[in-house]
PDB file of C-alpha atoms in Angstrom:
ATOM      1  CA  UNK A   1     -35.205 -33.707  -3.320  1.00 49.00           C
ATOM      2  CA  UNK A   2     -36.758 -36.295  -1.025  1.00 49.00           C
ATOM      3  CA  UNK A   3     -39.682 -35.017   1.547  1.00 52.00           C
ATOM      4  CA  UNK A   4     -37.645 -32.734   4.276  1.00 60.00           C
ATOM      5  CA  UNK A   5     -37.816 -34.158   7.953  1.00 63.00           C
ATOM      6  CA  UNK A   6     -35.186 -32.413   9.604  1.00 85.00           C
ATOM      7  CA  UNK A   7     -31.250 -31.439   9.729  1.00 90.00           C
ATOM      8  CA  UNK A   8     -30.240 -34.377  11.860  1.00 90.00           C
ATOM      9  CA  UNK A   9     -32.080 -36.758  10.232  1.00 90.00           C
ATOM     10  CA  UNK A  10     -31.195 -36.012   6.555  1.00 90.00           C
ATOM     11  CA  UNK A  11     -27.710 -35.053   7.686  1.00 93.00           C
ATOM     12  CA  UNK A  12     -27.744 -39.272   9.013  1.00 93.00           C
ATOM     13  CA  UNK A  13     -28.964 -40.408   5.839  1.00 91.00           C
ATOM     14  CA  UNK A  14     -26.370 -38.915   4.019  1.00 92.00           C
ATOM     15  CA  UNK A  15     -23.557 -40.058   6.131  1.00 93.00           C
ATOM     16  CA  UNK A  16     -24.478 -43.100   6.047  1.00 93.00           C
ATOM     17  CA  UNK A  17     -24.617 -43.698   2.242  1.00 93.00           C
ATOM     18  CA  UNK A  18     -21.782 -41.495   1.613  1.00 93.00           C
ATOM     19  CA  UNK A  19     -20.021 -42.926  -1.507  1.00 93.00           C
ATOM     20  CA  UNK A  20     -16.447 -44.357  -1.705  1.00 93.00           C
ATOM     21  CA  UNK A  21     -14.724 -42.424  -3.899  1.00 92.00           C
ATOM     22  CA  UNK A  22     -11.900 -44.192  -5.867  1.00 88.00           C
ATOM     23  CA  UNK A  23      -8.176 -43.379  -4.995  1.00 84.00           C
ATOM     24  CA  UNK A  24      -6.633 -45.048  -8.428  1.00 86.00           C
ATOM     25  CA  UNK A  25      -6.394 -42.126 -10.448  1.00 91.00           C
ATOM     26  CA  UNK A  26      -6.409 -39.267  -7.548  1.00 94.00           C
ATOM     27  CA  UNK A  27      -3.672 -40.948  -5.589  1.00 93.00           C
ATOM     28  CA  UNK A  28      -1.476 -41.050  -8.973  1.00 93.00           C
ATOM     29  CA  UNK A  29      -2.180 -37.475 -10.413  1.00 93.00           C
ATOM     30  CA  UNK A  30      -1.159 -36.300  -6.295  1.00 94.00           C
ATOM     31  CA  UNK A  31       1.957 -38.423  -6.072  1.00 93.00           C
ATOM     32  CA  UNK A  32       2.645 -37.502  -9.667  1.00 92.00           C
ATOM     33  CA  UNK A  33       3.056 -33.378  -8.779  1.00 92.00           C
ATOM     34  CA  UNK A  34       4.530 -34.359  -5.375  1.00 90.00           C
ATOM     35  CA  UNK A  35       7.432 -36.122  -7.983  1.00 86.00           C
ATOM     36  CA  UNK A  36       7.700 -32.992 -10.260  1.00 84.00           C
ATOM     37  CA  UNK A  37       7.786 -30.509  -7.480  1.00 77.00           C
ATOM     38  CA  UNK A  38      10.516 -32.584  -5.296  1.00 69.00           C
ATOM     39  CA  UNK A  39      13.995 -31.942  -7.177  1.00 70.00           C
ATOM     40  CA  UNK A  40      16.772 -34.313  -7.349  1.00 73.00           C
ATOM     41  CA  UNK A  41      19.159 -33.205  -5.197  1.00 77.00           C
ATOM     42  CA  UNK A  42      22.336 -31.803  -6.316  1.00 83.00           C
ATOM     43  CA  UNK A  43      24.724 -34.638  -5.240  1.00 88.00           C
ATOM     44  CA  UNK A  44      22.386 -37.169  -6.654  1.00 88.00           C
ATOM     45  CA  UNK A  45      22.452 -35.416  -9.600  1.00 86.00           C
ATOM     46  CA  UNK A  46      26.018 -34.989  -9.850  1.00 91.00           C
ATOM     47  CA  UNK A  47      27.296 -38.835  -9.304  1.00 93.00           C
ATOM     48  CA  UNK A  48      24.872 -40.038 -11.706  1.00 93.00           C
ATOM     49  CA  UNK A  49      26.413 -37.570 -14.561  1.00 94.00           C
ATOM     50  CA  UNK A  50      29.718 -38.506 -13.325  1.00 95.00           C
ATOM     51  CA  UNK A  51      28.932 -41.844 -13.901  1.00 96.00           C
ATOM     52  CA  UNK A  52      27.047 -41.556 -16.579  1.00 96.00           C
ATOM     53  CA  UNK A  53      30.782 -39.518 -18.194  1.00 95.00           C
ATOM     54  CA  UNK A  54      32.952 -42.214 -16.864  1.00 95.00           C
ATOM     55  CA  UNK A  55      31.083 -45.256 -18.315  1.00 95.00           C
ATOM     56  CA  UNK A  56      30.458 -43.569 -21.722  1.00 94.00           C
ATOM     57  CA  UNK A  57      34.219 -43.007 -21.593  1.00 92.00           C
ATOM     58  CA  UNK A  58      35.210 -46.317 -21.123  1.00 92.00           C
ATOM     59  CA  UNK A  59      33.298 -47.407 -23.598  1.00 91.00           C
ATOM     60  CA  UNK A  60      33.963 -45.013 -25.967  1.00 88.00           C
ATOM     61  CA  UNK A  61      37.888 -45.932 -25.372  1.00 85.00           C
ATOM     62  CA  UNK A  62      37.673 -49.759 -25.887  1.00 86.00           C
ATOM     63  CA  UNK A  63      35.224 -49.146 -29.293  1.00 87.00           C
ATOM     64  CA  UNK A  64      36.623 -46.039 -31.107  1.00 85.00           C
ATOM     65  CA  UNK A  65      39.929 -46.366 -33.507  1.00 84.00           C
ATOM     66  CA  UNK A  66      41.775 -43.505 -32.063  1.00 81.00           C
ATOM     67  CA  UNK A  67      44.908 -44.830 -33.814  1.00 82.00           C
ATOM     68  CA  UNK A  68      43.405 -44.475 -36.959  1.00 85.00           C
ATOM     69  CA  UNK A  69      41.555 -41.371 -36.469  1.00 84.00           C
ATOM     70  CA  UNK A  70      44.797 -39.625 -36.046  1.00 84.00           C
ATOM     71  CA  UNK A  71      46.373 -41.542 -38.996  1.00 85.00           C
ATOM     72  CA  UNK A  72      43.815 -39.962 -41.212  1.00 86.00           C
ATOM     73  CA  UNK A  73      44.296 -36.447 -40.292  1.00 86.00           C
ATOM     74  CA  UNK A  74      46.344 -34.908 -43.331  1.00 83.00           C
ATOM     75  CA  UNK A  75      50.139 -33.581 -42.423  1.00 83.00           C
ATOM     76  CA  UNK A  76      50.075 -31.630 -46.071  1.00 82.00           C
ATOM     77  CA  UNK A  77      47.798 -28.458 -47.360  1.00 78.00           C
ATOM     78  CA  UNK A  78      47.944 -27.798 -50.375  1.00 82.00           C
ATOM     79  CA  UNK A  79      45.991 -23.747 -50.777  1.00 84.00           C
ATOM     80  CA  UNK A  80      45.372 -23.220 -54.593  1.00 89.00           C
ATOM     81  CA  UNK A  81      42.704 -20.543 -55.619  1.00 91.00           C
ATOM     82  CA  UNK A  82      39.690 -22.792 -55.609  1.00 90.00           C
ATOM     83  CA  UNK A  83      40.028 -23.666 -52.007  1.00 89.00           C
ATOM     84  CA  UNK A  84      40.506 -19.801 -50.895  1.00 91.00           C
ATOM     85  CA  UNK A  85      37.746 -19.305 -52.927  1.00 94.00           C
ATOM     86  CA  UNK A  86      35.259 -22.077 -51.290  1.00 94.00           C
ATOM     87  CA  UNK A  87      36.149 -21.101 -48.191  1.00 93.00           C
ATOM     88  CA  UNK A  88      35.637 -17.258 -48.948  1.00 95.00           C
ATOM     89  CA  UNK A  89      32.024 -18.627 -49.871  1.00 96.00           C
ATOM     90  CA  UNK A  90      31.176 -20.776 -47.656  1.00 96.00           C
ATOM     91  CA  UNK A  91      32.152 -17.955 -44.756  1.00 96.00           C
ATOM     92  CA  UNK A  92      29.905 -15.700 -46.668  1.00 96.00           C
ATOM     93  CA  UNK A  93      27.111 -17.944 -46.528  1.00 96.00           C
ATOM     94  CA  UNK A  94      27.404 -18.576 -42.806  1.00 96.00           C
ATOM     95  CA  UNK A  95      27.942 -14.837 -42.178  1.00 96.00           C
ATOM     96  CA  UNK A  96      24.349 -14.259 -44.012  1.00 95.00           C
ATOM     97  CA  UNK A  97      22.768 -17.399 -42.699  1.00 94.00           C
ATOM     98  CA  UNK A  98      23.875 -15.868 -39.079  1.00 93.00           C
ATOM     99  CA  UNK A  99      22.630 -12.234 -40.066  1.00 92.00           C
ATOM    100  CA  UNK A 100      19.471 -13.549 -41.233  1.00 92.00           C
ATOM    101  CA  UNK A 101      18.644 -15.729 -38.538  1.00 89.00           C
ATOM    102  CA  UNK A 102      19.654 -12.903 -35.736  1.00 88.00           C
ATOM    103  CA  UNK A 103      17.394 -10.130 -37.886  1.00 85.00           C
ATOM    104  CA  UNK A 104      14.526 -12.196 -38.990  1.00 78.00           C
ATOM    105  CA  UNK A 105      12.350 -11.030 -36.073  1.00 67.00           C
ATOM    106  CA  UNK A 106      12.588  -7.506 -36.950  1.00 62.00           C
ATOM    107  CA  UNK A 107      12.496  -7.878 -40.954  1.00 55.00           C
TER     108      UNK A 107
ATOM    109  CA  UNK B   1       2.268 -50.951   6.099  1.00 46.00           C
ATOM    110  CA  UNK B   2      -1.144 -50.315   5.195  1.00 47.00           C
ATOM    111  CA  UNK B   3      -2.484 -50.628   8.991  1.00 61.00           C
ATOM    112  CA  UNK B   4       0.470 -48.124  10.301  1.00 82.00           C
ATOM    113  CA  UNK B   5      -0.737 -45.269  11.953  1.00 91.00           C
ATOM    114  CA  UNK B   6      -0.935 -41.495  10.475  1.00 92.00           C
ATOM    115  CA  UNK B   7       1.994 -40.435  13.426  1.00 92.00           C
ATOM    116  CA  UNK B   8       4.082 -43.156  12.136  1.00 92.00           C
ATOM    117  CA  UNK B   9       3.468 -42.817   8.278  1.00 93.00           C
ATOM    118  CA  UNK B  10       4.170 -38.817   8.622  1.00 94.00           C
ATOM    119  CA  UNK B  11       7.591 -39.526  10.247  1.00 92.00           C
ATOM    120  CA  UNK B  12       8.801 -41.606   7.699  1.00 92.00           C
ATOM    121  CA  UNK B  13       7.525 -39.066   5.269  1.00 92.00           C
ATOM    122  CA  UNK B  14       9.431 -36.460   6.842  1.00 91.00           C
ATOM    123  CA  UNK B  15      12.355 -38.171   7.402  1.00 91.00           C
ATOM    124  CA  UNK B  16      12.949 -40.505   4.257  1.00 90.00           C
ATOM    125  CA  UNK B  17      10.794 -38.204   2.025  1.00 87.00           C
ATOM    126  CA  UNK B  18       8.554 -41.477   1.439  1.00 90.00           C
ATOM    127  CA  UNK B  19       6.245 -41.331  -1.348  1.00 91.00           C
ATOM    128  CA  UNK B  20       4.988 -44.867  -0.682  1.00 92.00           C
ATOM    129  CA  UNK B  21       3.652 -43.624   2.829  1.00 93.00           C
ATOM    130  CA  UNK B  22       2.579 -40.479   1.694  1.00 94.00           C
ATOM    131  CA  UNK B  23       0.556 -42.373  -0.509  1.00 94.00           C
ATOM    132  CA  UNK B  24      -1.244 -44.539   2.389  1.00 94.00           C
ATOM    133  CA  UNK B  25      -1.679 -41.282   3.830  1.00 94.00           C
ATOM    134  CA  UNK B  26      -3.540 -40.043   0.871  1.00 95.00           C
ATOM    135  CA  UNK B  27      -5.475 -43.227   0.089  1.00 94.00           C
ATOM    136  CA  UNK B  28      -6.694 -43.085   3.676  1.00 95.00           C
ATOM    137  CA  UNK B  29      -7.765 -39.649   3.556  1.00 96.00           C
ATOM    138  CA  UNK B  30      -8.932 -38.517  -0.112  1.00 95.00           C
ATOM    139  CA  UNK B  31     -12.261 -40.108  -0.228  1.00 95.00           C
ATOM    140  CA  UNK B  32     -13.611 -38.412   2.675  1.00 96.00           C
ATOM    141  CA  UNK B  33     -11.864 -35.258   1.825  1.00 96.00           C
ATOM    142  CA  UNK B  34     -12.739 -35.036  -1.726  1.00 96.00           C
ATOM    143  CA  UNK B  35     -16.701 -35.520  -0.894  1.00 96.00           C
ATOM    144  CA  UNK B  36     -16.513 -32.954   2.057  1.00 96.00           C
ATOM    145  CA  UNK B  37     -15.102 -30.687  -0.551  1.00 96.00           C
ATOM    146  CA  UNK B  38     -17.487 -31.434  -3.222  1.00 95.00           C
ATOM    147  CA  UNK B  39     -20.594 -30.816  -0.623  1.00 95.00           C
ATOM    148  CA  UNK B  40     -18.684 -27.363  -0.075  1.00 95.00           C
ATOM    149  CA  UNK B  41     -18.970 -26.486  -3.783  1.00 93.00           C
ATOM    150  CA  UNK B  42     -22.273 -27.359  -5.312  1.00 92.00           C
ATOM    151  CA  UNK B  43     -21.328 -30.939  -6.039  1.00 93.00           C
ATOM    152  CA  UNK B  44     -18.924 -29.503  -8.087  1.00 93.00           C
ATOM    153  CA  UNK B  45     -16.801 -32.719  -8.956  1.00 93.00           C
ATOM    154  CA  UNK B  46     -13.843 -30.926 -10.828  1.00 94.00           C
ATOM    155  CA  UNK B  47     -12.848 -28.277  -8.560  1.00 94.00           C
ATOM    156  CA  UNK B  48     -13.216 -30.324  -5.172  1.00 95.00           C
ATOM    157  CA  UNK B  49     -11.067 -32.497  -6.650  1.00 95.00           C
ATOM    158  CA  UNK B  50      -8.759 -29.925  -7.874  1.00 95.00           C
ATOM    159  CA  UNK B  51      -8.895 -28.088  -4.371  1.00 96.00           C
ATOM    160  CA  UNK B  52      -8.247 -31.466  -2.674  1.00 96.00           C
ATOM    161  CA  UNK B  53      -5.014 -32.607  -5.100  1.00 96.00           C
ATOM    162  CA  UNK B  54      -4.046 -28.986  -3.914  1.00 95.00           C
ATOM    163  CA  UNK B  55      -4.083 -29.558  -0.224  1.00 96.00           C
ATOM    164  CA  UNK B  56      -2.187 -32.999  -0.463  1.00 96.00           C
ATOM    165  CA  UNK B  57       0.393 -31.285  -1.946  1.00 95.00           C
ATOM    166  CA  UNK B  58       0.202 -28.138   0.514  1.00 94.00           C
ATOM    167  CA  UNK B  59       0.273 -31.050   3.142  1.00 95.00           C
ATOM    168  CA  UNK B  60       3.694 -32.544   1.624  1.00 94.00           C
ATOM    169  CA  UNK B  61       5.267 -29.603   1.737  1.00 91.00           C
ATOM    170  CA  UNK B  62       3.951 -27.991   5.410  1.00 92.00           C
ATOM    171  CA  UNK B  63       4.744 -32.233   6.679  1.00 92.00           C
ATOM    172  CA  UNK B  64       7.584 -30.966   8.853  1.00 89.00           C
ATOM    173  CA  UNK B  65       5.762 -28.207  10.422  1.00 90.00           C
ATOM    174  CA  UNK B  66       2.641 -30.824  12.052  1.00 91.00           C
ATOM    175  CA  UNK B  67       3.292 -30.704  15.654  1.00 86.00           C
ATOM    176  CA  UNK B  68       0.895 -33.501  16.219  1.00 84.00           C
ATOM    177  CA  UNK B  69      -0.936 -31.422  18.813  1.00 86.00           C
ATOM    178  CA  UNK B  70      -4.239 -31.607  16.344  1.00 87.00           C
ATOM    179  CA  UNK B  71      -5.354 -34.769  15.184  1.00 91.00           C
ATOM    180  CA  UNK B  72      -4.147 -35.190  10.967  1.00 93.00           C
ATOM    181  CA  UNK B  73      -7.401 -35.224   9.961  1.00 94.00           C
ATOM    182  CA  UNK B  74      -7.827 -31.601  11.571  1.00 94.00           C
ATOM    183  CA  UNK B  75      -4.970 -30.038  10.043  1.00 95.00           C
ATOM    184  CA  UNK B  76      -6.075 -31.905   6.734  1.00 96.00           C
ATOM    185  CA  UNK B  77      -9.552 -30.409   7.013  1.00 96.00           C
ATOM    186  CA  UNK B  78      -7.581 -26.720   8.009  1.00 95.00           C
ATOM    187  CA  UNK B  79      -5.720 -26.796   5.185  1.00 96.00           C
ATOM    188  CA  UNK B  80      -8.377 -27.593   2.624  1.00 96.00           C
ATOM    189  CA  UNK B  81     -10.408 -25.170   4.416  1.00 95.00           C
ATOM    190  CA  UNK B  82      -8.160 -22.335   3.846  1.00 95.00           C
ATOM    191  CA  UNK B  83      -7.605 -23.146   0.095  1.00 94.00           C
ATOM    192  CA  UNK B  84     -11.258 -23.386  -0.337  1.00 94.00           C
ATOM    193  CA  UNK B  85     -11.211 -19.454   1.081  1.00 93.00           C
ATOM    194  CA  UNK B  86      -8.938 -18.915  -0.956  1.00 93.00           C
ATOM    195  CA  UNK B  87     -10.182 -20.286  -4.018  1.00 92.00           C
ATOM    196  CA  UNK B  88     -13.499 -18.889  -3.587  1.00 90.00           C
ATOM    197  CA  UNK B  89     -12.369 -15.339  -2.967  1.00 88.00           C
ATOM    198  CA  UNK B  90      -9.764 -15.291  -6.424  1.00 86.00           C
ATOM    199  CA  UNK B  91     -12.513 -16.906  -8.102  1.00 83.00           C
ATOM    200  CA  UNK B  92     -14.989 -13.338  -7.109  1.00 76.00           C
ATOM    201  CA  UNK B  93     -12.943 -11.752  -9.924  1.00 59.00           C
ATOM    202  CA  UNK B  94     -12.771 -14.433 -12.515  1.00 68.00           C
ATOM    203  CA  UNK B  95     -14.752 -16.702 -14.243  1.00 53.00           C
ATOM    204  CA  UNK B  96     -13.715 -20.472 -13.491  1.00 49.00           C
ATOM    205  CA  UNK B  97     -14.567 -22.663 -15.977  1.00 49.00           C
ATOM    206  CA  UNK B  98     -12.605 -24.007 -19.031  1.00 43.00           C
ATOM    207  CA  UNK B  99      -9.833 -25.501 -17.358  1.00 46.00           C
ATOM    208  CA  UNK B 100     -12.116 -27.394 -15.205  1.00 47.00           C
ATOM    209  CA  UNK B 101     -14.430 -28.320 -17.381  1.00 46.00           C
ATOM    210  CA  UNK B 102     -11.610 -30.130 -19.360  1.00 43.00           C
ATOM    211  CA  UNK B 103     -10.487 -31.812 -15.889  1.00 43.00           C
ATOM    212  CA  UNK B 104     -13.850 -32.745 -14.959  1.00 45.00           C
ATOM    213  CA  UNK B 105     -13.646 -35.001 -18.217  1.00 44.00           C
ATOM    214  CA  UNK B 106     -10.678 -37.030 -17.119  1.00 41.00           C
ATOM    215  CA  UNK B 107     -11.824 -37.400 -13.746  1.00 43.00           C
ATOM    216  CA  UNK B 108     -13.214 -41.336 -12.775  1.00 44.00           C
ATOM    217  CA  UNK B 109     -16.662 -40.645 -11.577  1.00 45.00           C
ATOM    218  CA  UNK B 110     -19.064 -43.267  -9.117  1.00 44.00           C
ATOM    219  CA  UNK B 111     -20.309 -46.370 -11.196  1.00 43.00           C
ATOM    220  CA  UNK B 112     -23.567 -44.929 -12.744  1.00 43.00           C
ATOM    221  CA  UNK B 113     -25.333 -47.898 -10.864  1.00 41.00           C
ATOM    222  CA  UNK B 114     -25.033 -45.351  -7.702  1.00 52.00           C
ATOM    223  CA  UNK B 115     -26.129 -42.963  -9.562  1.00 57.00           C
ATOM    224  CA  UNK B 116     -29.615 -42.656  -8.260  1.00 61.00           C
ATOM    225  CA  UNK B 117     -27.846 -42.506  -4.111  1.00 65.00           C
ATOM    226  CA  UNK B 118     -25.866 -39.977  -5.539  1.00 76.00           C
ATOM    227  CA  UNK B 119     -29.203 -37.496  -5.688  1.00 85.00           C
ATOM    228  CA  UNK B 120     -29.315 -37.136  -2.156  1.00 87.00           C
ATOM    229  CA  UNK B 121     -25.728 -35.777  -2.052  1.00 92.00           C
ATOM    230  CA  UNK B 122     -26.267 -33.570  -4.738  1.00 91.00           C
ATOM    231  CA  UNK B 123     -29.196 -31.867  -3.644  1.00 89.00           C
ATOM    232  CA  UNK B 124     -28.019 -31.295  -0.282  1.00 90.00           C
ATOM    233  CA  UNK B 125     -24.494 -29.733  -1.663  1.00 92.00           C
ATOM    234  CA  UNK B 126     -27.259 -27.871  -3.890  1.00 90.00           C
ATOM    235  CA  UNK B 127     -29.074 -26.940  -1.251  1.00 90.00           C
ATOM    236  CA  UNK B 128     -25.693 -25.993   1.155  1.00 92.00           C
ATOM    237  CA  UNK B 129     -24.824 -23.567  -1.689  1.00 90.00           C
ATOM    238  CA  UNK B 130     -27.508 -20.888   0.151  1.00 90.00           C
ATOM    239  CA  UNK B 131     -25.174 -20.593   3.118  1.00 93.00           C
ATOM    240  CA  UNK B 132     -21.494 -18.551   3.283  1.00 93.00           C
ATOM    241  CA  UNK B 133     -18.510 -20.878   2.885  1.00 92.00           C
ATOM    242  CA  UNK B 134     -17.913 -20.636   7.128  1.00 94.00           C
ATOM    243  CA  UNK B 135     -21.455 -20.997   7.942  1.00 95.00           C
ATOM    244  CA  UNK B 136     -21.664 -23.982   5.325  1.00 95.00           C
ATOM    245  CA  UNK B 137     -18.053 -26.063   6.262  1.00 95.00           C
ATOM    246  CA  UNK B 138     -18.926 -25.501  10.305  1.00 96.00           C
ATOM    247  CA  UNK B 139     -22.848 -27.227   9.532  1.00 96.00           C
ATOM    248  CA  UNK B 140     -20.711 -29.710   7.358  1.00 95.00           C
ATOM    249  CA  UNK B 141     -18.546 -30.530   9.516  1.00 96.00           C
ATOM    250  CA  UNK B 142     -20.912 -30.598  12.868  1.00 96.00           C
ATOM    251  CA  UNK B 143     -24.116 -32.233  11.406  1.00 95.00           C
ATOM    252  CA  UNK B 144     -22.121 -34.821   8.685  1.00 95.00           C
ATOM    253  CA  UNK B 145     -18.584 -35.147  10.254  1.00 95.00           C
ATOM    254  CA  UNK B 146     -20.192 -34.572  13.894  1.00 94.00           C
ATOM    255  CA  UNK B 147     -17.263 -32.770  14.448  1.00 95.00           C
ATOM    256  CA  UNK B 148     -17.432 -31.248  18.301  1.00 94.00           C
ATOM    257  CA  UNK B 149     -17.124 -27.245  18.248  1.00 95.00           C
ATOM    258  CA  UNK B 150     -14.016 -27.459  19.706  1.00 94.00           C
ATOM    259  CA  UNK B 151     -12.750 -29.217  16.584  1.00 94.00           C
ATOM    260  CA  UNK B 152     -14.420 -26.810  14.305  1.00 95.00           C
ATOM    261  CA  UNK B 153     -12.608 -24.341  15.456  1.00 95.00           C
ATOM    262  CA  UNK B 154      -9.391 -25.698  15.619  1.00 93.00           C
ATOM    263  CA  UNK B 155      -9.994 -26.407  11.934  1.00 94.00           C
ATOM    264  CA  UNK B 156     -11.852 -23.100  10.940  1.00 94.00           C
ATOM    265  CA  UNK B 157      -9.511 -21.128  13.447  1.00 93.00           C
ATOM    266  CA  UNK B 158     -12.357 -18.840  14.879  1.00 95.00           C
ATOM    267  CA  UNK B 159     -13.165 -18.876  18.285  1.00 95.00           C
ATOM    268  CA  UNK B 160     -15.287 -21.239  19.927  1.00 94.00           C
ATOM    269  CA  UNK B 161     -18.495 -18.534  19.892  1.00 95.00           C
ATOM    270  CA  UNK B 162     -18.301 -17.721  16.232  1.00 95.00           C
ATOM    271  CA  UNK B 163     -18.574 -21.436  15.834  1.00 96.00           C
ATOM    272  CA  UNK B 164     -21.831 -21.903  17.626  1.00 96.00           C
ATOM    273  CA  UNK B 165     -22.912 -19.106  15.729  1.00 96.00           C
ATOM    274  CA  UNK B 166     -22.028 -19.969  12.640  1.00 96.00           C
ATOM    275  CA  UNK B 167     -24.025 -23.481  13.099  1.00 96.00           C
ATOM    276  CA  UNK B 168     -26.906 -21.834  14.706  1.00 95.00           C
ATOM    277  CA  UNK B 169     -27.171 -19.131  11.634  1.00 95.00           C
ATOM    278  CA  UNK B 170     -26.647 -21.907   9.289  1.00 94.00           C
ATOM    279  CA  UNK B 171     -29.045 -24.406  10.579  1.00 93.00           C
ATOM    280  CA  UNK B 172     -31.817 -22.011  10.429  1.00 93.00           C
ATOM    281  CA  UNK B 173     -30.930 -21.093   6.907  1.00 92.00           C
ATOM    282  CA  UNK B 174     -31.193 -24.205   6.080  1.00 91.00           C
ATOM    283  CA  UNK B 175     -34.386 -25.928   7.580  1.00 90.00           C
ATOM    284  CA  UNK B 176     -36.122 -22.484   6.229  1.00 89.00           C
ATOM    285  CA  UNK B 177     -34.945 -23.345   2.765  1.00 87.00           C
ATOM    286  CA  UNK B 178     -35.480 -27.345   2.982  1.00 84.00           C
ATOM    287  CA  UNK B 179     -39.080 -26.848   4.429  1.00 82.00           C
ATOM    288  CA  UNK B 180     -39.859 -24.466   1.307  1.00 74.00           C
ATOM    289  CA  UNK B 181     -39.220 -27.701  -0.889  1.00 67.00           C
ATOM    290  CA  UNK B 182     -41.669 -30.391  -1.515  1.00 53.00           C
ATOM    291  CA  UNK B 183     -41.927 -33.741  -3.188  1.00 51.00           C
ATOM    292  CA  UNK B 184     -43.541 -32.381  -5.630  1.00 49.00           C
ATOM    293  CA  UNK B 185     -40.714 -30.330  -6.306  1.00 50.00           C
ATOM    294  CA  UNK B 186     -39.347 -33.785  -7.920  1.00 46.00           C
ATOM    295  CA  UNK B 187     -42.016 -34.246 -10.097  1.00 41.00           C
TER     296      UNK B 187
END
């Protein structure tokens, strides 16, 4: 501490080398939690997810083979006793798969 | 846009929600904020910058509510004020520490050629620590800001007596415990 004069005095000195205290990371971190705690509005929201549908749509219509999608879907079954069989199992396994997932916390 | 004033730069905040000026606003402000804060608490870099990032944002949201009847800096200096109180009275019951400790790390700090100005600062928030947080923001802001008492009290919102109390108590506080230290003290 420098030799005490009095109040006014060292109250001057300070004032009058009071440091400039940088903005560039302050000013960020602020505006950056004003950004997180202002919400998108709903309607803003909305449109662009509307948009955002509609385009992937479009595209989605001019790219995919639809036609042949549907062509390969089979118009015959054919249920012998090794499908009713795999599909016995494999519902099993999901059934357990589901039980154990649901219980594990309290195993 | 820079050289707009504060009434203009709040009412396109308020009605455009504008970042960018709120921002200006900020830049304008923080410096002087943050080291009025950091003289409240002990030079404590962390949590006046922590208390001032938290009255910008109080500030952001409370924008539509400034009347203009107070200049900004006034009802920027209120608000800080009363999150100071606040601070310092949750902070009775707990101890502060880690969290800041981790911001103080990531906070830019004065080129360490200032270092050396830097002591005076220091050991006056040191020495500013002695006083009660009303006595020590209305010498603050009378003897460095040279705030009038009308102002203080605007800010501290306590009448216009308590405030020449307040400095009174808090000047004599002070000179008794500044007197008590010597040079050699530095030694």
């Amino acid at each position: 501490m420098k030799q005490f004069t009095d109040l006014d005095t060292l109250f001057n000195q300070a004032r009058n080398s009071e440091p400039y205290l940088n903005n560039q990371r302050f000013g960020k971190r602020v505006l950056t939690l004003i950004n997180l705690q202002d919400p998108v509005p709903f309607w803003k929201e909305a449109t662009i997810e509307m948009l955002g549908a509609f385009i992937g749509c479009a595209l989605a219509y001019s790219f995919f083979p639809f036609t042949d999608l549907v062509n390969s879907i089979p118009t015959q079954f054919s249920i012998g006793p090794m499908v009713l069989l795999s599909v016995a199992g494999g519902f099993s396994l999901l059934c357990g798969l589901g039980y154990w997932t649901a219980e594990r916390g309290q195993l | 846009m820079l050289s707009a004033t504060d009434q203009a730069l709040i009412e396109r905040v308020v009605s455009t929600n504008c970042h960018d000026s709120f921002g200006i606003l900020v830049e304008r402000y923080q410096s002087d904020l943050r080291y009025s804060l950091r003289q409240m608490t002990g030079w404590n870099e962390a949590l006046a910058d922590d208390l001032a990032q938290e009255t910008f944002i109080q500030v952001f949201k409370s924008l539509k509510s400034y009347q203009g009847t107070a200049k900004f800096s006034s009802w920027l200096y209120r608000i800080a004020y009363n999150q100071m109180v606040s601070h310092f009275r949750l902070a009775r019951n707990r101890e502060v520490g880690a969290s800041e400790e981790l911001l103080a790390s990531q906070l830019e700090q004065v080129d360490s050629s200032s270092t050396s100005e830097l002591d005076l600062h220091r050991d006056l928030a040191e020495a500013m620590k002695a006083l009660p947080t009303n006595q020590r923001m209305a010498i603050h802001l009378h003897l460095h800001r040279q705030l009038t008492h009308a102002e203080i009290s605007t800010i501290m919102g306590i009448p216009l007596g308590t405030v020449k109390t307040l400095i009174n108590r808090g000047k004599t506080t002070l000179r008794d415990l500044l007197s008590s230290w010597s040079p050699e003290d530095n030694l």
